[in-house]
């Protein structure tokens, strides 16, 4: 150890080049972590909110179909009820007509849902959604790798702390430092457990009961869905995009009204709606441009030698021929209509057969209740159907809207950058650690020698403690005890010299330690926020 300390006085160990490089890399890493996490959160808002309307439409269509086939309504088997009524009964014919109209509207609704889904799949939304899934996968992998390495590092620190601060060297004991190392290890372990549960659904005991999860999958996912929905809806970006969509829909509605009836009043309504929409869009882009400028200034401060040019992202044309896809959907719809007409004819026959020879088990009161329930169910079903039909009209405009595609195209481009930054996170952390190890390289031989001496001292002290009850009066034991005390004094003197040298004018050890603590805080922030 003293030989290592003498080498430290050489002028070649006074260089700060590696330490300066590490500090610069830390500043860059700090910016990248903050910028990347804020970007991916904001872009999640855009992509998730854009998909909500489509998912609402798809899930609404599925829910309506389940209601139509439910036992309470049973829309496709009206003969079970109407067969009790006489042929040509006014009430029965009215219910039958309503049922057929609703089924026709339901079929048309599913046709339009399919069209909207195809349009969304061919526009910028699909590209942005894929880019977000890719970036999120990279974030998941980076957090996993970072958590794994953090746990290993904290475990090693904890074991070192036990040797140095919890050993048999009384003057070196420090419960605070040992407890701090243990606390850091527990924190890393908690983050790792949270990651396992959030990503792999692994419980505290390490078990994974797939049967219980599948049996009540909705209950398991509901808290996460609600938490995600709250994060999105309470964000200021949600209000901005919602207001923008509302303005765009008002403009589309005014434009449609004007095309149906060309009048000065309707033309004025179109112009006013368009002016409000464009003003809000310009304000939106001005704010986004200002934010981009602020980020650019930070980047320029980190990389002053790199020249940066600003370019406007252009919408990539990724849509194929929608007309062909729509025609295929329409052809399938027409085929379904023909099949449904044949089905109604068969249903008429079943109704007549049931009227003549069927086993009629319902009493008049039960029949009246059943018919009232059916009539009420048809009216409720029609209202829900009307709500989704109105929702489709909105989405049909949005699927091909220039503003929507511009926002999503920009989001896709930003997500590509986020993906690259997230993917490089573990490499950035490893590079900073490597630079810090190079910076403290002159100190490592001394520190390693001291740790090794402490470990050997603890081993010797433990062996003497074991044999003390049997030979504490023997000459060999007394001699060994004296040598151990002498070693204790040498260690104290070496430690004092180390502290004096390390904390002297150069302060290399304290600066490296401060940089490493800063890095670990940044890594912890990345792991915690990335996991959330």
Tab-separated table of N, CA and C in Angstrom, residues 293-392:
chain	number	residue	atom	x	y	z
A	293	UNK	N	-36.763	24.355	-30.354
A	293	UNK	CA	-35.649	25.301	-30.307
A	293	UNK	C	-34.920	25.256	-28.979
A	294	UNK	N	-35.677	25.126	-27.886
A	294	UNK	CA	-35.056	25.032	-26.560
A	294	UNK	C	-34.223	23.761	-26.435
A	295	UNK	N	-34.739	22.660	-26.949
A	295	UNK	CA	-33.973	21.408	-26.929
A	295	UNK	C	-32.719	21.535	-27.776
A	296	UNK	N	-32.834	22.243	-28.893
A	296	UNK	CA	-31.690	22.427	-29.783
A	296	UNK	C	-30.598	23.248	-29.107
A	297	UNK	N	-31.006	24.254	-28.328
A	297	UNK	CA	-30.026	25.064	-27.603
A	297	UNK	C	-29.258	24.214	-26.588
A	298	UNK	N	-29.980	23.335	-25.893
A	298	UNK	CA	-29.314	22.451	-24.932
A	298	UNK	C	-28.339	21.516	-25.639
A	299	UNK	N	-28.760	20.987	-26.777
A	299	UNK	CA	-27.876	20.106	-27.539
A	299	UNK	C	-26.643	20.847	-28.030
A	300	UNK	N	-26.843	22.080	-28.486
A	300	UNK	CA	-25.719	22.871	-28.992
A	300	UNK	C	-24.735	23.194	-27.867
A	301	UNK	N	-25.261	23.377	-26.636
A	301	UNK	CA	-24.376	23.625	-25.500
A	301	UNK	C	-23.540	22.393	-25.173
A	302	UNK	N	-24.105	21.213	-25.399
A	302	UNK	CA	-23.375	19.970	-25.136
A	302	UNK	C	-22.409	19.633	-26.258
A	303	UNK	N	-22.799	19.966	-27.494
A	303	UNK	CA	-21.967	19.675	-28.664
A	303	UNK	C	-21.755	20.955	-29.473
A	304	UNK	N	-20.972	21.904	-28.968
A	304	UNK	CA	-20.801	23.179	-29.688
A	304	UNK	C	-20.087	23.028	-31.021
A	305	UNK	N	-19.336	21.938	-31.166
A	305	UNK	CA	-18.563	21.771	-32.397
A	305	UNK	C	-19.388	21.179	-33.532
A	306	UNK	N	-20.598	20.713	-33.228
A	306	UNK	CA	-21.435	20.068	-34.246
A	306	UNK	C	-22.429	21.086	-34.796
A	307	UNK	N	-22.456	21.237	-36.104
A	307	UNK	CA	-23.418	22.144	-36.727
A	307	UNK	C	-24.746	21.421	-36.903
A	308	UNK	N	-25.834	22.129	-36.664
A	308	UNK	CA	-27.172	21.541	-36.725
A	308	UNK	C	-28.020	22.333	-37.701
A	309	UNK	N	-28.684	21.642	-38.581
A	309	UNK	CA	-29.598	22.293	-39.517
A	309	UNK	C	-31.016	21.867	-39.189
A	310	UNK	N	-31.951	22.776	-39.348
A	310	UNK	CA	-33.361	22.502	-39.055
A	310	UNK	C	-34.080	22.186	-40.354
A	311	UNK	N	-34.800	21.105	-40.363
A	311	UNK	CA	-35.583	20.775	-41.546
A	311	UNK	C	-36.982	20.379	-41.098
A	312	UNK	N	-37.921	20.622	-41.937
A	312	UNK	CA	-39.310	20.267	-41.639
A	312	UNK	C	-39.568	18.845	-42.090
A	313	UNK	N	-40.135	18.066	-41.194
A	313	UNK	CA	-40.454	16.684	-41.539
A	313	UNK	C	-41.641	16.643	-42.497
A	314	UNK	N	-41.511	15.861	-43.539
A	314	UNK	CA	-42.588	15.727	-44.513
A	314	UNK	C	-43.352	14.437	-44.262
A	315	UNK	N	-44.634	14.514	-44.495
A	315	UNK	CA	-45.475	13.328	-44.297
A	315	UNK	C	-45.101	12.267	-45.315
A	316	UNK	N	-44.821	11.073	-44.826
A	316	UNK	CA	-44.505	9.976	-45.727
A	316	UNK	C	-45.803	9.341	-46.220
A	317	UNK	N	-45.871	9.148	-47.498
A	317	UNK	CA	-47.070	8.535	-48.078
A	317	UNK	C	-46.945	7.032	-47.944
A	318	UNK	N	-47.660	6.458	-46.992
A	318	UNK	CA	-47.561	5.018	-46.743
A	318	UNK	C	-48.840	4.287	-47.096
A	319	UNK	N	-49.848	5.042	-47.488
A	319	UNK	CA	-51.133	4.392	-47.782
A	319	UNK	C	-51.119	3.759	-49.167
A	320	UNK	N	-51.610	2.575	-49.239
A	320	UNK	CA	-51.782	1.938	-50.541
A	320	UNK	C	-53.160	2.323	-51.069
A	321	UNK	N	-53.598	1.680	-52.087
A	321	UNK	CA	-54.862	2.055	-52.714
A	321	UNK	C	-56.035	1.662	-51.816
A	322	UNK	N	-56.597	2.677	-51.113
A	322	UNK	CA	-57.712	2.400	-50.211
A	322	UNK	C	-58.966	1.983	-50.964
A	323	UNK	N	-59.104	2.491	-52.203
A	323	UNK	CA	-60.308	2.165	-52.968
A	323	UNK	C	-60.447	0.663	-53.167
A	324	UNK	N	-59.326	-0.009	-53.447
A	324	UNK	CA	-59.374	-1.456	-53.651
A	324	UNK	C	-59.767	-2.168	-52.359
A	325	UNK	N	-59.203	-1.706	-51.251
A	325	UNK	CA	-59.543	-2.320	-49.964
A	325	UNK	C	-61.010	-2.087	-49.629
A	326	UNK	N	-61.482	-0.862	-49.876
A	326	UNK	CA	-62.889	-0.550	-49.617
A	326	UNK	C	-63.817	-1.396	-50.490
A	327	UNK	N	-63.428	-1.594	-51.741
A	327	UNK	CA	-64.257	-2.377	-52.657
A	327	UNK	C	-64.360	-3.826	-52.185
A	328	UNK	N	-63.247	-4.369	-51.673
A	328	UNK	CA	-63.276	-5.738	-51.155
A	328	UNK	C	-64.202	-5.836	-49.936
A	329	UNK	N	-64.155	-4.800	-49.078
A	329	UNK	CA	-65.036	-4.786	-47.908
A	329	UNK	C	-66.497	-4.685	-48.329
A	330	UNK	N	-66.770	-3.816	-49.317
A	330	UNK	CA	-68.143	-3.650	-49.804
A	330	UNK	C	-68.664	-4.937	-50.435
A	331	UNK	N	-67.814	-5.626	-51.166
A	331	UNK	CA	-68.227	-6.881	-51.795
A	331	UNK	C	-68.584	-7.916	-50.735
A	332	UNK	N	-67.770	-7.973	-49.682
A	332	UNK	CA	-68.071	-8.888	-48.581
A	332	UNK	C	-69.374	-8.490	-47.884
A	333	UNK	N	-69.601	-7.177	-47.769
A	333	UNK	CA	-70.840	-6.680	-47.149
A	333	UNK	C	-72.060	-7.079	-47.981
A	334	UNK	N	-71.961	-6.911	-49.304
A	334	UNK	CA	-73.089	-7.278	-50.175
A	334	UNK	C	-73.385	-8.769	-50.088
A	335	UNK	N	-72.338	-9.559	-49.981
A	335	UNK	CA	-72.513	-11.008	-49.831
A	335	UNK	C	-73.245	-11.329	-48.520
A	336	UNK	N	-72.870	-10.616	-47.446
A	336	UNK	CA	-73.526	-10.824	-46.150
A	336	UNK	C	-74.993	-10.401	-46.198
A	337	UNK	N	-75.279	-9.328	-46.935
A	337	UNK	CA	-76.668	-8.859	-47.065
A	337	UNK	C	-77.521	-9.921	-47.746
A	338	UNK	N	-76.975	-10.525	-48.805
A	338	UNK	CA	-77.729	-11.581	-49.508
A	338	UNK	C	-77.962	-12.776	-48.589
A	339	UNK	N	-76.940	-13.143	-47.836
A	339	UNK	CA	-77.089	-14.267	-46.911
A	339	UNK	C	-78.108	-13.946	-45.818
A	340	UNK	N	-78.114	-12.680	-45.371
A	340	UNK	CA	-79.070	-12.289	-44.337
A	340	UNK	C	-80.499	-12.328	-44.864
A	341	UNK	N	-80.692	-11.934	-46.123
A	341	UNK	CA	-82.031	-12.007	-46.732
A	341	UNK	C	-82.516	-13.450	-46.781
A	342	UNK	N	-81.614	-14.364	-47.159
A	342	UNK	CA	-81.983	-15.788	-47.160
A	342	UNK	C	-82.309	-16.261	-45.744
A	343	UNK	N	-81.547	-15.732	-44.780
A	343	UNK	CA	-81.776	-16.135	-43.394
A	343	UNK	C	-83.155	-15.681	-42.920
A	344	UNK	N	-83.556	-14.457	-43.288
A	344	UNK	CA	-84.876	-13.969	-42.868
A	344	UNK	C	-85.997	-14.815	-43.482
A	345	UNK	N	-85.795	-15.285	-44.705
A	345	UNK	CA	-86.797	-16.160	-45.322
A	345	UNK	C	-86.933	-17.459	-44.541
A	346	UNK	N	-85.779	-18.020	-44.134
A	346	UNK	CA	-85.820	-19.238	-43.325
A	346	UNK	C	-86.477	-18.973	-41.970
A	347	UNK	N	-86.232	-17.786	-41.426
A	347	UNK	CA	-86.827	-17.425	-40.139
A	347	UNK	C	-88.350	-17.294	-40.263
A	348	UNK	N	-88.819	-16.793	-41.409
A	348	UNK	CA	-90.271	-16.702	-41.664
A	348	UNK	C	-90.900	-18.097	-41.651
A	349	UNK	N	-90.202	-19.058	-42.275
A	349	UNK	CA	-90.719	-20.428	-42.308
A	349	UNK	C	-90.770	-21.018	-40.902
A	350	UNK	N	-89.702	-20.786	-40.115
A	350	UNK	CA	-89.678	-21.322	-38.748
A	350	UNK	C	-90.790	-20.696	-37.897
A	351	UNK	N	-91.051	-19.408	-38.144
A	351	UNK	CA	-92.127	-18.729	-37.408
A	351	UNK	C	-93.488	-19.344	-37.737
A	352	UNK	N	-93.725	-19.608	-39.033
A	352	UNK	CA	-95.010	-20.199	-39.450
A	352	UNK	C	-95.164	-21.606	-38.880
A	353	UNK	N	-94.076	-22.391	-38.911
A	353	UNK	CA	-94.126	-23.754	-38.373
A	353	UNK	C	-94.404	-23.734	-36.874
A	354	UNK	N	-93.759	-22.796	-36.185
A	354	UNK	CA	-93.974	-22.710	-34.735
A	354	UNK	C	-95.406	-22.274	-34.432
A	355	UNK	N	-95.948	-21.392	-35.264
A	355	UNK	CA	-97.325	-20.907	-35.061
A	355	UNK	C	-98.327	-22.049	-35.210
A	356	UNK	N	-98.030	-22.979	-36.137
A	356	UNK	CA	-98.971	-24.072	-36.408
A	356	UNK	C	-98.759	-25.260	-35.469
A	357	UNK	N	-97.504	-25.661	-35.286
A	357	UNK	CA	-97.265	-26.926	-34.575
A	357	UNK	C	-96.336	-26.787	-33.369
A	358	UNK	N	-95.917	-25.587	-33.056
A	358	UNK	CA	-94.941	-25.411	-31.976
A	358	UNK	C	-95.514	-25.636	-30.591
A	359	UNK	N	-94.643	-25.980	-29.664
A	359	UNK	CA	-95.032	-26.190	-28.268
A	359	UNK	C	-94.992	-24.840	-27.546
A	360	UNK	N	-96.139	-24.244	-27.365
A	360	UNK	CA	-96.231	-22.894	-26.808
A	360	UNK	C	-96.354	-23.001	-25.287
A	361	UNK	N	-95.276	-22.663	-24.603
A	361	UNK	CA	-95.214	-22.837	-23.143
A	361	UNK	C	-95.440	-21.532	-22.384
A	362	UNK	N	-95.413	-20.389	-23.089
A	362	UNK	CA	-95.586	-19.106	-22.412
A	362	UNK	C	-97.060	-18.802	-22.188
A	363	UNK	N	-97.372	-18.309	-21.001
A	363	UNK	CA	-98.738	-17.856	-20.714
A	363	UNK	C	-98.941	-16.494	-21.370
A	364	UNK	N	-100.187	-16.026	-21.526
A	364	UNK	CA	-100.424	-14.697	-22.120
A	364	UNK	C	-99.668	-13.587	-21.396
A	365	UNK	N	-99.621	-13.678	-20.046
A	365	UNK	CA	-98.899	-12.644	-19.290
A	365	UNK	C	-97.402	-12.698	-19.591
A	366	UNK	N	-96.855	-13.920	-19.647
A	366	UNK	CA	-95.426	-14.065	-19.944
A	366	UNK	C	-95.108	-13.604	-21.361
A	367	UNK	N	-96.005	-13.882	-22.303
A	367	UNK	CA	-95.807	-13.444	-23.687
A	367	UNK	C	-95.807	-11.922	-23.773
A	368	UNK	N	-96.761	-11.292	-23.069
A	368	UNK	CA	-96.839	-9.827	-23.078
A	368	UNK	C	-95.558	-9.215	-22.504
A	369	UNK	N	-95.077	-9.798	-21.413
A	369	UNK	CA	-93.837	-9.308	-20.795
A	369	UNK	C	-92.642	-9.490	-21.733
A	370	UNK	N	-92.613	-10.649	-22.419
A	370	UNK	CA	-91.519	-10.925	-23.351
A	370	UNK	C	-91.525	-9.954	-24.524
A	371	UNK	N	-92.722	-9.658	-25.058
A	371	UNK	CA	-92.819	-8.729	-26.193
A	371	UNK	C	-92.447	-7.308	-25.782
A	372	UNK	N	-92.865	-6.900	-24.574
A	372	UNK	CA	-92.495	-5.568	-24.085
A	372	UNK	C	-90.980	-5.463	-23.886
A	373	UNK	N	-90.413	-6.531	-23.331
A	373	UNK	CA	-88.961	-6.560	-23.134
A	373	UNK	C	-88.226	-6.489	-24.471
A	374	UNK	N	-88.744	-7.191	-25.473
A	374	UNK	CA	-88.129	-7.191	-26.800
A	374	UNK	C	-88.218	-5.798	-27.433
A	375	UNK	N	-89.385	-5.165	-27.304
A	375	UNK	CA	-89.585	-3.821	-27.857
A	375	UNK	C	-88.650	-2.813	-27.185
A	376	UNK	N	-88.556	-2.904	-25.860
A	376	UNK	CA	-87.675	-2.007	-25.110
A	376	UNK	C	-86.207	-2.252	-25.490
A	377	UNK	N	-85.840	-3.530	-25.628
A	377	UNK	CA	-84.467	-3.866	-26.018
A	377	UNK	C	-84.112	-3.336	-27.395
A	378	UNK	N	-85.070	-3.398	-28.334
A	378	UNK	CA	-84.828	-2.868	-29.684
A	378	UNK	C	-84.579	-1.359	-29.655
A	379	UNK	N	-85.349	-0.641	-28.829
A	379	UNK	CA	-85.181	0.810	-28.749
A	379	UNK	C	-83.821	1.172	-28.144
A	380	UNK	N	-83.442	0.495	-27.063
A	380	UNK	CA	-82.131	0.752	-26.451
A	380	UNK	C	-80.997	0.420	-27.410
A	381	UNK	N	-81.160	-0.697	-28.107
A	381	UNK	CA	-80.141	-1.122	-29.065
A	381	UNK	C	-80.003	-0.086	-30.178
A	382	UNK	N	-81.121	0.449	-30.638
A	382	UNK	CA	-81.105	1.452	-31.704
A	382	UNK	C	-80.376	2.716	-31.264
A	383	UNK	N	-80.552	3.112	-29.990
A	383	UNK	CA	-79.875	4.307	-29.476
A	383	UNK	C	-78.355	4.098	-29.426
A	384	UNK	N	-77.935	2.926	-28.946
A	384	UNK	CA	-76.501	2.631	-28.906
A	384	UNK	C	-75.920	2.567	-30.316
A	385	UNK	N	-76.695	2.010	-31.219
A	385	UNK	CA	-76.272	1.912	-32.614
A	385	UNK	C	-76.107	3.306	-33.219
A	386	UNK	N	-77.037	4.188	-32.895
A	386	UNK	CA	-76.983	5.556	-33.416
A	386	UNK	C	-75.738	6.289	-32.898
A	387	UNK	N	-75.370	6.031	-31.641
A	387	UNK	CA	-74.178	6.661	-31.065
A	387	UNK	C	-72.917	6.248	-31.827
A	388	UNK	N	-72.802	4.956	-32.120
A	388	UNK	CA	-71.632	4.478	-32.863
A	388	UNK	C	-71.656	4.956	-34.311
A	389	UNK	N	-72.834	5.064	-34.895
A	389	UNK	CA	-72.938	5.571	-36.269
A	389	UNK	C	-72.436	7.011	-36.349
A	390	UNK	N	-72.779	7.815	-35.335
A	390	UNK	CA	-72.269	9.186	-35.294
A	390	UNK	C	-70.772	9.217	-35.070
A	391	UNK	N	-70.268	8.288	-34.259
A	391	UNK	CA	-68.825	8.213	-33.997
A	391	UNK	C	-68.059	7.857	-35.268
A	392	UNK	N	-68.646	7.007	-36.091
A	392	UNK	CA	-67.995	6.614	-37.343
A	392	UNK	C	-67.834	7.808	-38.268
